Tab-separated table of C-alpha atoms in Angstrom:
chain	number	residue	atom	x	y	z
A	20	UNK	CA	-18.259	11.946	25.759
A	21	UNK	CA	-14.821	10.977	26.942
A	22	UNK	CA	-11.674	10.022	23.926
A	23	UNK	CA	-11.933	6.252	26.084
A	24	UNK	CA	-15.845	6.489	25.620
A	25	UNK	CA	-15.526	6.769	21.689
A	26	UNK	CA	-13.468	4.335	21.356
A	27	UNK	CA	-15.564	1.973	22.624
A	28	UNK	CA	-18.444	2.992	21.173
A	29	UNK	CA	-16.429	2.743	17.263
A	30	UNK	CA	-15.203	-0.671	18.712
A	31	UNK	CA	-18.913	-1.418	19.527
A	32	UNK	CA	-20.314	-0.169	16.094
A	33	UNK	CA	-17.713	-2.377	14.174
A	34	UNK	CA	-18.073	-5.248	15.399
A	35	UNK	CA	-22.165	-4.972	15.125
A	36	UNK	CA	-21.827	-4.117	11.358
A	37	UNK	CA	-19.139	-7.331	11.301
A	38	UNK	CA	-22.307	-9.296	12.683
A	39	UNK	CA	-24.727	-8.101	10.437
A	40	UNK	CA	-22.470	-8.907	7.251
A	41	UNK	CA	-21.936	-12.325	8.882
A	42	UNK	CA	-25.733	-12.530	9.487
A	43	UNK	CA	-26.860	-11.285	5.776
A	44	UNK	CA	-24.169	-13.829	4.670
A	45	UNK	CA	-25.490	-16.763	6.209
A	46	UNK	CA	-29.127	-15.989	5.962
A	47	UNK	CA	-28.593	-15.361	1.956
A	48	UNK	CA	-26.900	-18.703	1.754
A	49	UNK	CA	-23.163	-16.587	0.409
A	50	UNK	CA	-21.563	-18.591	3.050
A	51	UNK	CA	-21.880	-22.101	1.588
A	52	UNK	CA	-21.725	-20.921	-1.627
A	53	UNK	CA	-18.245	-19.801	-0.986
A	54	UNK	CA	-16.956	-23.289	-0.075
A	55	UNK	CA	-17.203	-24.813	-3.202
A	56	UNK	CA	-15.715	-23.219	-6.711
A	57	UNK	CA	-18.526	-24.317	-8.743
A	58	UNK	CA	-20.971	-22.686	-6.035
A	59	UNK	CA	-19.359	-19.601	-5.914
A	60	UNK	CA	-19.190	-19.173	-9.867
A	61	UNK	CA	-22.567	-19.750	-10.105
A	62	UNK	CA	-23.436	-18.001	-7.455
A	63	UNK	CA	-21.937	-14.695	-9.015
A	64	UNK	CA	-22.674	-15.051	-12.353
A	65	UNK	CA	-26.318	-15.416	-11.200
A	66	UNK	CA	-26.067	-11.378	-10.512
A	67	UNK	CA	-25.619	-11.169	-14.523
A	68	UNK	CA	-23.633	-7.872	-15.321
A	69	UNK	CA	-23.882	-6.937	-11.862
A	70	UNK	CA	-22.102	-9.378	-10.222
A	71	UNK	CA	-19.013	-7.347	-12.262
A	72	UNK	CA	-19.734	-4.095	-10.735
A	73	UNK	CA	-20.561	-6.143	-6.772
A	74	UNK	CA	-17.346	-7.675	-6.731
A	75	UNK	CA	-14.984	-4.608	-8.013
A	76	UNK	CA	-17.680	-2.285	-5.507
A	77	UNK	CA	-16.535	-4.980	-2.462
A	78	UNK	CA	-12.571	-4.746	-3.342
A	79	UNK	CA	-13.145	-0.981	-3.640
A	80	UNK	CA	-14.543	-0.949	0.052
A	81	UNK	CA	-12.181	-3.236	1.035
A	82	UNK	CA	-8.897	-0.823	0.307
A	83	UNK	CA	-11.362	1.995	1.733
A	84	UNK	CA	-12.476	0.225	5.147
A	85	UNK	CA	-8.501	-0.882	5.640
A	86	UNK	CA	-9.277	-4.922	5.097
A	87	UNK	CA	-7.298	-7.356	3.629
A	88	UNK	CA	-8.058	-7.583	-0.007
A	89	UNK	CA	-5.431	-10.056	-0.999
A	90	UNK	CA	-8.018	-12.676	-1.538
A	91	UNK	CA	-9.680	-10.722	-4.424
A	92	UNK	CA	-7.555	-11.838	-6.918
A	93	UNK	CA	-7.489	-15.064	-6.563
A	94	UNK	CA	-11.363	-15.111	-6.103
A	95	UNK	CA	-12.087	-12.844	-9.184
A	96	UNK	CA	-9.810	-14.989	-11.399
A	97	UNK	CA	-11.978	-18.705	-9.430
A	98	UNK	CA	-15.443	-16.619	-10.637
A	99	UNK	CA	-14.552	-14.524	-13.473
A	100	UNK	CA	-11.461	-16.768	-15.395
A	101	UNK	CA	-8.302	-15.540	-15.429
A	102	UNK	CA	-8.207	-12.653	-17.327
A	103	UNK	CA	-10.966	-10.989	-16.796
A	104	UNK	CA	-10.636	-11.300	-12.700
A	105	UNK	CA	-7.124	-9.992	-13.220
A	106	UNK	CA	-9.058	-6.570	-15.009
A	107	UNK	CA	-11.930	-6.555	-12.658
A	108	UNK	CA	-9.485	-7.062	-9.385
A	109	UNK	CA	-7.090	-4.449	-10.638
A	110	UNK	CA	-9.955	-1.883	-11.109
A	111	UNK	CA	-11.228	-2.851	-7.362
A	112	UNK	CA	-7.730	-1.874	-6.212
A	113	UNK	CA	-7.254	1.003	-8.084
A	114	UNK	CA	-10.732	2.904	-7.345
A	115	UNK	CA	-10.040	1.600	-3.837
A	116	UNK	CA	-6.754	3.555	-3.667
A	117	UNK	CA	-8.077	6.170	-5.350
A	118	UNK	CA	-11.172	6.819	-2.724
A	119	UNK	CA	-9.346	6.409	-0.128
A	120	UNK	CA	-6.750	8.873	-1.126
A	121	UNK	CA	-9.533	11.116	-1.739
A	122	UNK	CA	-11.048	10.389	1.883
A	123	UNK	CA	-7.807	11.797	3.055
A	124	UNK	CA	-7.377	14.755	0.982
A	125	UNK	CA	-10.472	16.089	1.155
A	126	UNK	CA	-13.410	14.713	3.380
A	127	UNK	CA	-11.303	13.951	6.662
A	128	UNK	CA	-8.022	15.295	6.097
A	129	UNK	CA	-7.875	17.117	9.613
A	130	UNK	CA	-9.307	13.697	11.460
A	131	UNK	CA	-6.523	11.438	9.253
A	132	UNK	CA	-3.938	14.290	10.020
A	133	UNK	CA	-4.573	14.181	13.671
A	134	UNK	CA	-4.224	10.290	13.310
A	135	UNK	CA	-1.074	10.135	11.628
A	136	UNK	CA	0.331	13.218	12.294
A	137	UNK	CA	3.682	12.371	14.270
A	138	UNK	CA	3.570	8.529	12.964
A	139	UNK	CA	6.717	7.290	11.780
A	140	UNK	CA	4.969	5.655	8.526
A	141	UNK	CA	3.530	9.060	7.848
A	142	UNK	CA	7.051	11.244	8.662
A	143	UNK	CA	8.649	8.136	6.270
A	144	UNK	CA	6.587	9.019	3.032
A	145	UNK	CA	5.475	13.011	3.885
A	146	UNK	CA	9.863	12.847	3.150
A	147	UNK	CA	9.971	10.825	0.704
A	148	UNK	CA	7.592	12.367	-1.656
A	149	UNK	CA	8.882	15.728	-0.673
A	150	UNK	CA	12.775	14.643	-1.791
A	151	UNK	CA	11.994	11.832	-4.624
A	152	UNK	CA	8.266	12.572	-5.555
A	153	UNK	CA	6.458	9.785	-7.508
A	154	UNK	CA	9.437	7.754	-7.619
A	155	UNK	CA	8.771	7.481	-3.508
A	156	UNK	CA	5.275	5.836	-4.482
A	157	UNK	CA	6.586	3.589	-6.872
A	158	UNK	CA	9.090	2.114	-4.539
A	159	UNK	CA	6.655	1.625	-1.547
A	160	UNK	CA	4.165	0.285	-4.322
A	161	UNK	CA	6.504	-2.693	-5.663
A	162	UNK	CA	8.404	-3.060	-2.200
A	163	UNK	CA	5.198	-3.098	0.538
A	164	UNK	CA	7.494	-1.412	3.539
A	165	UNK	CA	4.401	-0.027	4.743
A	166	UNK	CA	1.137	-1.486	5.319
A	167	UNK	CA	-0.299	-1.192	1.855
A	168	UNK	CA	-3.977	0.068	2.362
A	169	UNK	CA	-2.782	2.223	5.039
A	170	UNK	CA	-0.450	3.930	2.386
A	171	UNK	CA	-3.391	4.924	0.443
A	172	UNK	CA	-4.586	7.447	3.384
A	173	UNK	CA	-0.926	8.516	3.972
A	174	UNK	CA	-0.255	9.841	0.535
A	175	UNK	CA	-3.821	11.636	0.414
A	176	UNK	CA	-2.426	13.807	3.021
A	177	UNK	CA	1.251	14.460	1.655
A	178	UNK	CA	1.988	16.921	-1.676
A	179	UNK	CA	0.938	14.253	-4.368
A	180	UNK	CA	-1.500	15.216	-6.516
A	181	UNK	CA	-4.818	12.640	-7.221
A	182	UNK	CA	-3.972	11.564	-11.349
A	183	UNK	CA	-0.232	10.607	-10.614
A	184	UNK	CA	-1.043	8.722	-7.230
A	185	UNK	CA	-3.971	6.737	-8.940
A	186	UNK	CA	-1.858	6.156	-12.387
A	187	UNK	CA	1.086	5.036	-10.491
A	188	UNK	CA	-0.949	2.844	-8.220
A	189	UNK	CA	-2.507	1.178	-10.925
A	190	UNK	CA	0.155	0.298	-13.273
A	191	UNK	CA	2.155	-0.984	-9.959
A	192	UNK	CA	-0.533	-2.764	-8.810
A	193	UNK	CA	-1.427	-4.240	-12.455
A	194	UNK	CA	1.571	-7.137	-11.936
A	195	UNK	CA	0.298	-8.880	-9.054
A	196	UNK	CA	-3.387	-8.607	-9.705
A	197	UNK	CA	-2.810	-9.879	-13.259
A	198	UNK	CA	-0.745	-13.029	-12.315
A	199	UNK	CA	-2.726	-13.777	-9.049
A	200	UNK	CA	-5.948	-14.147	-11.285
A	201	UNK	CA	-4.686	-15.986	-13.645
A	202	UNK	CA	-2.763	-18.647	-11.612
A	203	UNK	CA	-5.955	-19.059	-9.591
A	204	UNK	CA	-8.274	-19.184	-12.839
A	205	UNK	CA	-5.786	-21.590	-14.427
A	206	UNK	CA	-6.293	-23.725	-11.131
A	207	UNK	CA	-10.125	-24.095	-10.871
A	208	UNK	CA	-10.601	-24.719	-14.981
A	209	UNK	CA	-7.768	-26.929	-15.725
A	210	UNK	CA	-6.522	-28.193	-11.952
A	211	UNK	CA	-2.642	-29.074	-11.383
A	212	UNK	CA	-0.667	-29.950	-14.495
A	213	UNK	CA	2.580	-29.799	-15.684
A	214	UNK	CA	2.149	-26.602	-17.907
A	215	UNK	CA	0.601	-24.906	-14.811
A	216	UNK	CA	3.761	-25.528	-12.692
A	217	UNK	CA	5.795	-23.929	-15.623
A	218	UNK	CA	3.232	-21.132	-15.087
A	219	UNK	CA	3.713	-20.753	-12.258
A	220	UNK	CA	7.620	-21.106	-12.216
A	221	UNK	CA	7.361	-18.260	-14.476
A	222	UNK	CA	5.091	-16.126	-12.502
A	223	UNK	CA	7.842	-16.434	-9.711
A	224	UNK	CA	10.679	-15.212	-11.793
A	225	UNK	CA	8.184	-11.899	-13.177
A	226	UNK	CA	7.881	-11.432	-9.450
A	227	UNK	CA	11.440	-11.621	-8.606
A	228	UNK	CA	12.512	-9.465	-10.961
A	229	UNK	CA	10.182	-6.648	-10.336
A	230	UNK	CA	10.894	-6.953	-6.505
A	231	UNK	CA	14.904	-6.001	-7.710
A	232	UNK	CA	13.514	-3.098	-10.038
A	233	UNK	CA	12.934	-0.660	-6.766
A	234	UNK	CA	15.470	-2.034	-4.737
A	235	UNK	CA	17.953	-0.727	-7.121
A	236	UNK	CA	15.947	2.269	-8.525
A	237	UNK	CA	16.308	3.283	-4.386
A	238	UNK	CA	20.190	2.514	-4.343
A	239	UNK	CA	20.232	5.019	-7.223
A	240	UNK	CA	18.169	7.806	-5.180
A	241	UNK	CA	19.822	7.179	-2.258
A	242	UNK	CA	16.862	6.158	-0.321
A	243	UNK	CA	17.525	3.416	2.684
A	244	UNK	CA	15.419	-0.081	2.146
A	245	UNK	CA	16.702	-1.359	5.844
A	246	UNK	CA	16.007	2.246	7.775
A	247	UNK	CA	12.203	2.311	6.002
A	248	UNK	CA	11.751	-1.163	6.883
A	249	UNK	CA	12.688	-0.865	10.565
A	250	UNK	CA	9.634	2.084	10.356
A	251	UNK	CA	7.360	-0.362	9.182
Protein backbone atom coordinates (compact mmCIF):
# COMPACT_ATOMS: atom_id res chain seq x y z
CA UNK A 1 0.00 0.00 0.00
CA UNK A 2 1.27 3.34 -1.18
CA UNK A 3 2.57 6.36 1.83
CA UNK A 4 -0.67 8.49 -0.13
CA UNK A 5 -2.85 5.23 0.38
CA UNK A 6 -2.24 5.24 4.28
CA UNK A 7 -2.90 8.35 4.71
CA UNK A 8 -6.11 8.15 3.59
CA UNK A 9 -6.98 5.22 5.03
CA UNK A 10 -5.76 6.89 8.92
CA UNK A 11 -7.79 9.97 7.62
CA UNK A 12 -10.68 7.50 6.90
CA UNK A 13 -10.38 5.56 10.28
CA UNK A 14 -10.45 8.93 12.27
CA UNK A 15 -13.00 10.42 11.20
CA UNK A 16 -15.26 7.00 11.52
CA UNK A 17 -14.20 6.67 15.23
CA UNK A 18 -15.11 10.76 15.41
CA UNK A 19 -18.66 9.47 14.17
CA UNK A 20 -19.07 6.78 16.39
CA UNK A 21 -18.19 9.00 19.58
CA UNK A 22 -20.65 11.53 18.12
CA UNK A 23 -23.15 8.66 17.58
CA UNK A 24 -22.67 6.94 21.24
CA UNK A 25 -22.99 10.60 22.43
CA UNK A 26 -26.20 11.37 21.06
CA UNK A 27 -27.78 8.00 21.32
CA UNK A 28 -26.77 7.97 25.28
CA UNK A 29 -28.38 11.34 25.62
CA UNK A 30 -24.36 12.99 26.81
CA UNK A 31 -25.10 15.53 24.25
CA UNK A 32 -28.00 17.39 25.89
CA UNK A 33 -26.82 16.73 29.03
CA UNK A 34 -23.84 18.82 28.29
CA UNK A 35 -25.87 21.99 27.54
CA UNK A 36 -27.07 22.66 30.74
CA UNK A 37 -24.74 22.80 34.14
CA UNK A 38 -27.22 21.20 36.26
CA UNK A 39 -27.55 18.32 33.51
CA UNK A 40 -24.13 17.73 33.22
CA UNK A 41 -23.49 17.52 37.14
CA UNK A 42 -26.00 15.19 37.46
CA UNK A 43 -25.27 13.49 34.73
CA UNK A 44 -21.66 12.64 36.11
CA UNK A 45 -22.23 12.20 39.47
CA UNK A 46 -24.79 9.56 38.39
CA UNK A 47 -21.48 7.31 37.50
CA UNK A 48 -20.85 7.46 41.48
CA UNK A 49 -16.99 7.02 42.09
CA UNK A 50 -16.56 6.32 38.59
CA UNK A 51 -17.49 9.25 37.05
CA UNK A 52 -13.91 10.42 38.94
CA UNK A 53 -11.84 7.90 37.26
CA UNK A 54 -14.16 8.56 33.42
CA UNK A 55 -13.42 12.05 33.41
CA UNK A 56 -9.49 12.03 34.50
CA UNK A 57 -9.41 8.53 31.92
CA UNK A 58 -11.00 11.13 29.00
CA UNK A 59 -8.35 14.12 29.81
CA UNK A 60 -5.71 11.37 29.93
CA UNK A 61 -6.71 10.31 26.26
CA UNK A 62 -7.13 13.59 25.36
CA UNK A 63 -3.19 14.71 25.92
CA UNK A 64 -2.52 11.07 24.39
CA UNK A 65 -4.77 11.33 21.09
CA UNK A 66 -3.25 15.17 20.59
CA UNK A 67 -6.90 17.00 21.35
CA UNK A 68 -7.55 20.02 22.91
CA UNK A 69 -8.01 19.49 26.56
CA UNK A 70 -8.33 23.06 27.63
CA UNK A 71 -11.95 22.59 28.34
CA UNK A 72 -11.28 20.03 31.15
CA UNK A 73 -10.74 22.35 33.66
CA UNK A 74 -13.28 24.37 33.47
CA UNK A 75 -15.69 21.33 33.07
CA UNK A 76 -14.19 19.32 36.04
CA UNK A 77 -14.40 22.39 38.33
CA UNK A 78 -18.75 22.97 36.58
CA UNK A 79 -19.15 18.93 37.73
CA UNK A 80 -16.82 18.30 40.44
CA UNK A 81 -16.62 22.09 42.43
CA UNK A 82 -13.72 23.84 42.36
CA UNK A 83 -11.29 22.13 44.11
CA UNK A 84 -11.67 18.94 43.54
CA UNK A 85 -11.92 19.46 39.46
CA UNK A 86 -8.72 21.44 39.86
CA UNK A 87 -7.10 17.79 41.50
CA UNK A 88 -8.95 15.55 39.20
CA UNK A 89 -8.02 17.86 35.92
CA UNK A 90 -4.43 18.15 37.01
CA UNK A 91 -4.12 14.30 37.39
CA UNK A 92 -5.84 13.95 33.71
CA UNK A 93 -3.00 16.16 32.47
CA UNK A 94 -0.34 14.75 34.19
CA UNK A 95 -0.98 10.85 33.40
CA UNK A 96 -1.76 12.25 29.95
CA UNK A 97 1.78 13.67 29.64
CA UNK A 98 3.12 11.00 31.21
CA UNK A 99 1.63 8.20 28.60
CA UNK A 100 2.29 9.95 26.00
CA UNK A 101 5.87 10.49 26.84
CA UNK A 102 5.98 6.91 27.38
CA UNK A 103 4.31 6.21 23.82
CA UNK A 104 7.34 7.95 22.53
CA UNK A 105 10.04 6.45 24.45
CA UNK A 106 9.21 3.19 24.25
CA UNK A 107 6.22 1.74 22.14
CA UNK A 108 6.74 3.94 18.87
CA UNK A 109 9.83 5.71 19.32
CA UNK A 110 11.19 4.78 15.72
CA UNK A 111 7.52 5.76 14.06
CA UNK A 112 7.54 9.31 16.34
CA UNK A 113 11.33 9.64 15.40
CA UNK A 114 10.68 9.27 11.76
CA UNK A 115 7.83 11.91 12.31
CA UNK A 116 9.71 14.47 13.96
CA UNK A 117 12.97 13.72 13.12
CA UNK A 118 14.25 16.93 11.14
CA UNK A 119 11.20 19.15 12.64
CA UNK A 120 12.19 22.38 13.83
CA UNK A 121 9.99 21.93 17.19
CA UNK A 122 11.84 18.70 17.72
CA UNK A 123 15.67 20.18 16.75
CA UNK A 124 14.30 23.29 19.27
CA UNK A 125 13.90 21.06 22.49
CA UNK A 126 16.34 17.76 21.45
CA UNK A 127 18.92 21.33 22.13
CA UNK A 128 17.50 22.60 24.67
CA UNK A 129 17.39 19.73 26.99
CA UNK A 130 20.79 18.73 25.82
CA UNK A 131 22.35 22.45 26.94
CA UNK A 132 19.79 23.49 29.92
CA UNK A 133 18.15 20.07 30.86
CA UNK A 134 14.94 20.29 32.98
CA UNK A 135 15.15 23.89 33.15
CA UNK A 136 14.33 23.60 29.06
CA UNK A 137 10.94 21.81 30.17
CA UNK A 138 10.08 24.18 32.65
CA UNK A 139 10.32 27.10 30.36
CA UNK A 140 8.31 25.53 27.43
CA UNK A 141 5.86 24.31 30.30
CA UNK A 142 4.99 27.96 31.75
CA UNK A 143 5.69 29.75 28.29
CA UNK A 144 3.58 27.28 25.60
CA UNK A 145 6.17 28.14 22.49
CA UNK A 146 5.32 24.86 21.26
CA UNK A 147 2.15 23.17 20.80
CA UNK A 148 1.68 21.79 24.27
CA UNK A 149 0.41 18.11 23.75
CA UNK A 150 2.72 17.80 20.95
CA UNK A 151 5.62 18.56 23.49
CA UNK A 152 4.71 15.59 25.42
CA UNK A 153 5.84 13.16 22.37
CA UNK A 154 8.88 15.42 21.68
CA UNK A 155 10.51 15.08 25.04
CA UNK A 156 9.76 11.16 25.12
CA UNK A 157 12.21 11.00 22.39
CA UNK A 158 15.03 13.49 23.67
CA UNK A 159 17.59 12.51 26.86
CA UNK A 160 14.96 13.25 29.70
CA UNK A 161 14.35 10.69 31.83
CA UNK A 162 10.32 9.61 32.71
CA UNK A 163 10.18 10.86 36.87
CA UNK A 164 11.67 14.42 36.13
CA UNK A 165 9.52 14.99 32.86
CA UNK A 166 6.24 13.85 34.71
CA UNK A 167 7.24 15.81 38.15
CA UNK A 168 8.05 18.86 36.27
CA UNK A 169 4.97 18.63 34.14
CA UNK A 170 2.83 18.35 36.95
CA UNK A 171 3.87 20.96 39.30
CA UNK A 172 3.91 23.38 36.02
CA UNK A 173 0.81 22.36 35.00
CA UNK A 174 -0.73 22.48 38.73
CA UNK A 175 -1.23 26.63 38.31
CA UNK A 176 -3.52 26.73 35.54
CA UNK A 177 -5.52 23.63 36.23
CA UNK A 178 -6.00 24.80 39.83
CA UNK A 179 -7.28 28.37 39.02
CA UNK A 180 -9.24 27.32 35.82
CA UNK A 181 -11.39 24.94 38.12
CA UNK A 182 -11.96 27.02 40.55
CA UNK A 183 -12.99 30.20 38.62
CA UNK A 184 -15.36 27.96 36.67
CA UNK A 185 -16.72 26.13 39.95
CA UNK A 186 -17.03 29.54 41.62
CA UNK A 187 -19.19 30.50 38.44
CA UNK A 188 -21.83 27.69 38.26
CA UNK A 189 -22.41 27.62 42.40
CA UNK A 190 -22.40 31.19 43.21
CA UNK A 191 -22.83 33.02 39.49
CA UNK A 192 -21.19 36.65 38.91
CA UNK A 193 -20.53 38.69 42.03
CA UNK A 194 -18.38 41.15 43.17
CA UNK A 195 -16.00 38.82 45.23
CA UNK A 196 -15.75 36.62 42.08
CA UNK A 197 -14.42 39.54 39.95
CA UNK A 198 -11.77 40.13 42.77
CA UNK A 199 -11.15 36.40 42.13
CA UNK A 200 -10.69 36.61 39.28
CA UNK A 201 -8.59 39.92 39.20
CA UNK A 202 -6.39 37.94 41.32
CA UNK A 203 -6.17 34.88 39.27
CA UNK A 204 -4.88 37.30 36.46
CA UNK A 205 -2.08 38.77 38.44
CA UNK A 206 -0.91 34.75 39.69
CA UNK A 207 -0.91 34.29 35.95
CA UNK A 208 1.07 37.25 35.07
CA UNK A 209 3.54 36.74 37.30
CA UNK A 210 4.33 33.19 36.57
CA UNK A 211 4.33 34.02 32.74
CA UNK A 212 7.59 36.59 33.84
CA UNK A 213 9.15 33.68 36.04
CA UNK A 214 10.57 31.80 32.66
CA UNK A 215 10.93 34.69 30.67
CA UNK A 216 13.59 35.81 32.95
CA UNK A 217 14.81 32.37 34.23
CA UNK A 218 15.63 32.12 30.04
CA UNK A 219 17.38 35.67 29.98
CA UNK A 220 19.53 34.12 32.73
CA UNK A 221 20.39 30.83 30.58
CA UNK A 222 20.76 32.58 27.67
CA UNK A 223 18.05 30.89 25.83
CA UNK A 224 16.14 33.14 22.96
CA UNK A 225 12.11 33.59 23.70
CA UNK A 226 11.70 35.45 20.05
CA UNK A 227 14.04 32.74 17.95
CA UNK A 228 11.86 29.65 19.77
CA UNK A 229 8.79 31.43 19.07
CA UNK A 230 9.42 32.06 15.37
CA UNK A 231 9.91 27.84 15.47
CA UNK A 232 6.65 27.50 16.80
Amino acid sequence: MSAKNKSAMKLIGLVAVIALVFTIAWQTGALEKIQSISAMQEFIEGFGVMGYVIFVLVFMASAVFLLPGAIFPIVGGVAFGPVLGGILSLMGATLGAAAAFLVAKYLARDMIMKKFKGNPIFDKIDKGVEENGVSFLILTRFVPVFPYNVQNYVYGLTSLGFWKFTIVSGITMAPGAMIYAFMAGQIAREGVSMTLVLQFAAAGIILFLLSLVPKIWAKKKGIDMDELKQTS
